[in-house]
């Protein structure tokens, strides 16, 4: 069964960031679900955050691929 949500530690690992980066830069922008004392984040919410914060490069090589 695919996971629909991750706890904060798992979300940090999935994004490849530290807990401090999570607290300062990511947590303010994502919706959390509280389950008792636990916080879980929907995988789709993490995907949304990534898409909204993705950067594009301005320069492409001759093949149209980003350098």
Tab-separated table of C-alpha atoms in Angstrom:
chain	number	residue	atom	x	y	z
A	1	UNK	CA	0.000	0.000	0.000
A	2	UNK	CA	1.538	3.351	-0.999
A	3	UNK	CA	2.045	5.826	1.837
A	4	UNK	CA	-0.183	8.898	1.686
A	5	UNK	CA	1.633	10.811	4.419
A	6	UNK	CA	5.001	11.051	6.143
A	7	UNK	CA	6.018	12.188	9.593
A	8	UNK	CA	8.338	15.195	9.825
A	9	UNK	CA	11.496	13.081	10.081
A	10	UNK	CA	10.488	11.083	6.994
A	11	UNK	CA	9.559	14.266	5.105
A	12	UNK	CA	13.006	15.715	5.869
A	13	UNK	CA	14.656	12.534	4.599
A	14	UNK	CA	12.479	12.460	1.484
A	15	UNK	CA	13.417	16.073	0.676
A	16	UNK	CA	17.047	15.636	1.689
A	17	UNK	CA	17.006	18.480	4.211
A	18	UNK	CA	17.831	18.866	7.891
A	19	UNK	CA	15.241	19.444	10.576
A	20	UNK	CA	16.462	23.059	10.917
A	21	UNK	CA	15.957	23.690	7.179
A	22	UNK	CA	12.524	22.070	7.453
A	23	UNK	CA	11.481	24.337	10.351
A	24	UNK	CA	12.811	27.536	8.821
A	25	UNK	CA	12.069	27.176	5.120
A	26	UNK	CA	9.512	24.451	4.493
A	27	UNK	CA	7.170	24.011	7.454
A	28	UNK	CA	5.752	27.562	7.193
A	29	UNK	CA	4.610	26.780	3.623
A	30	UNK	CA	3.066	23.316	4.010
A	31	UNK	CA	-0.155	22.157	5.576
A	32	UNK	CA	0.253	19.634	8.385
A	33	UNK	CA	-2.232	17.136	9.748
A	34	UNK	CA	-2.158	16.611	13.497
A	35	UNK	CA	-2.839	13.098	14.694
A	36	UNK	CA	-2.799	13.383	18.462
A	37	UNK	CA	0.649	14.835	19.212
A	38	UNK	CA	2.087	13.699	15.886
A	39	UNK	CA	2.342	15.836	12.766
A	40	UNK	CA	2.052	14.213	9.354
A	41	UNK	CA	2.419	15.748	5.935
A	42	UNK	CA	0.598	14.471	2.861
A	43	UNK	CA	2.973	13.317	0.138
A	44	UNK	CA	0.963	15.435	-2.316
A	45	UNK	CA	1.608	18.485	-0.104
A	46	UNK	CA	5.373	17.890	-0.335
A	47	UNK	CA	5.078	17.488	-4.103
A	48	UNK	CA	3.122	20.755	-4.290
A	49	UNK	CA	5.775	22.563	-2.254
A	50	UNK	CA	8.543	21.225	-4.508
A	51	UNK	CA	6.711	22.302	-7.661
A	52	UNK	CA	6.054	25.809	-6.300
A	53	UNK	CA	9.669	26.294	-5.205
A	54	UNK	CA	11.373	24.753	-8.217
A	55	UNK	CA	13.687	27.032	-10.170
A	56	UNK	CA	14.267	26.967	-13.874
A	57	UNK	CA	17.549	27.810	-15.513
A	58	UNK	CA	17.769	30.615	-18.023
A	59	UNK	CA	20.563	29.121	-20.105
A	60	UNK	CA	20.202	25.973	-22.167
A	61	UNK	CA	22.799	24.181	-24.239
A	62	UNK	CA	22.342	23.476	-27.943
A	63	UNK	CA	20.314	20.347	-27.199
A	64	UNK	CA	17.824	22.394	-25.184
A	65	UNK	CA	18.953	20.822	-21.925
A	66	UNK	CA	19.718	22.957	-18.904
A	67	UNK	CA	23.403	23.439	-18.147
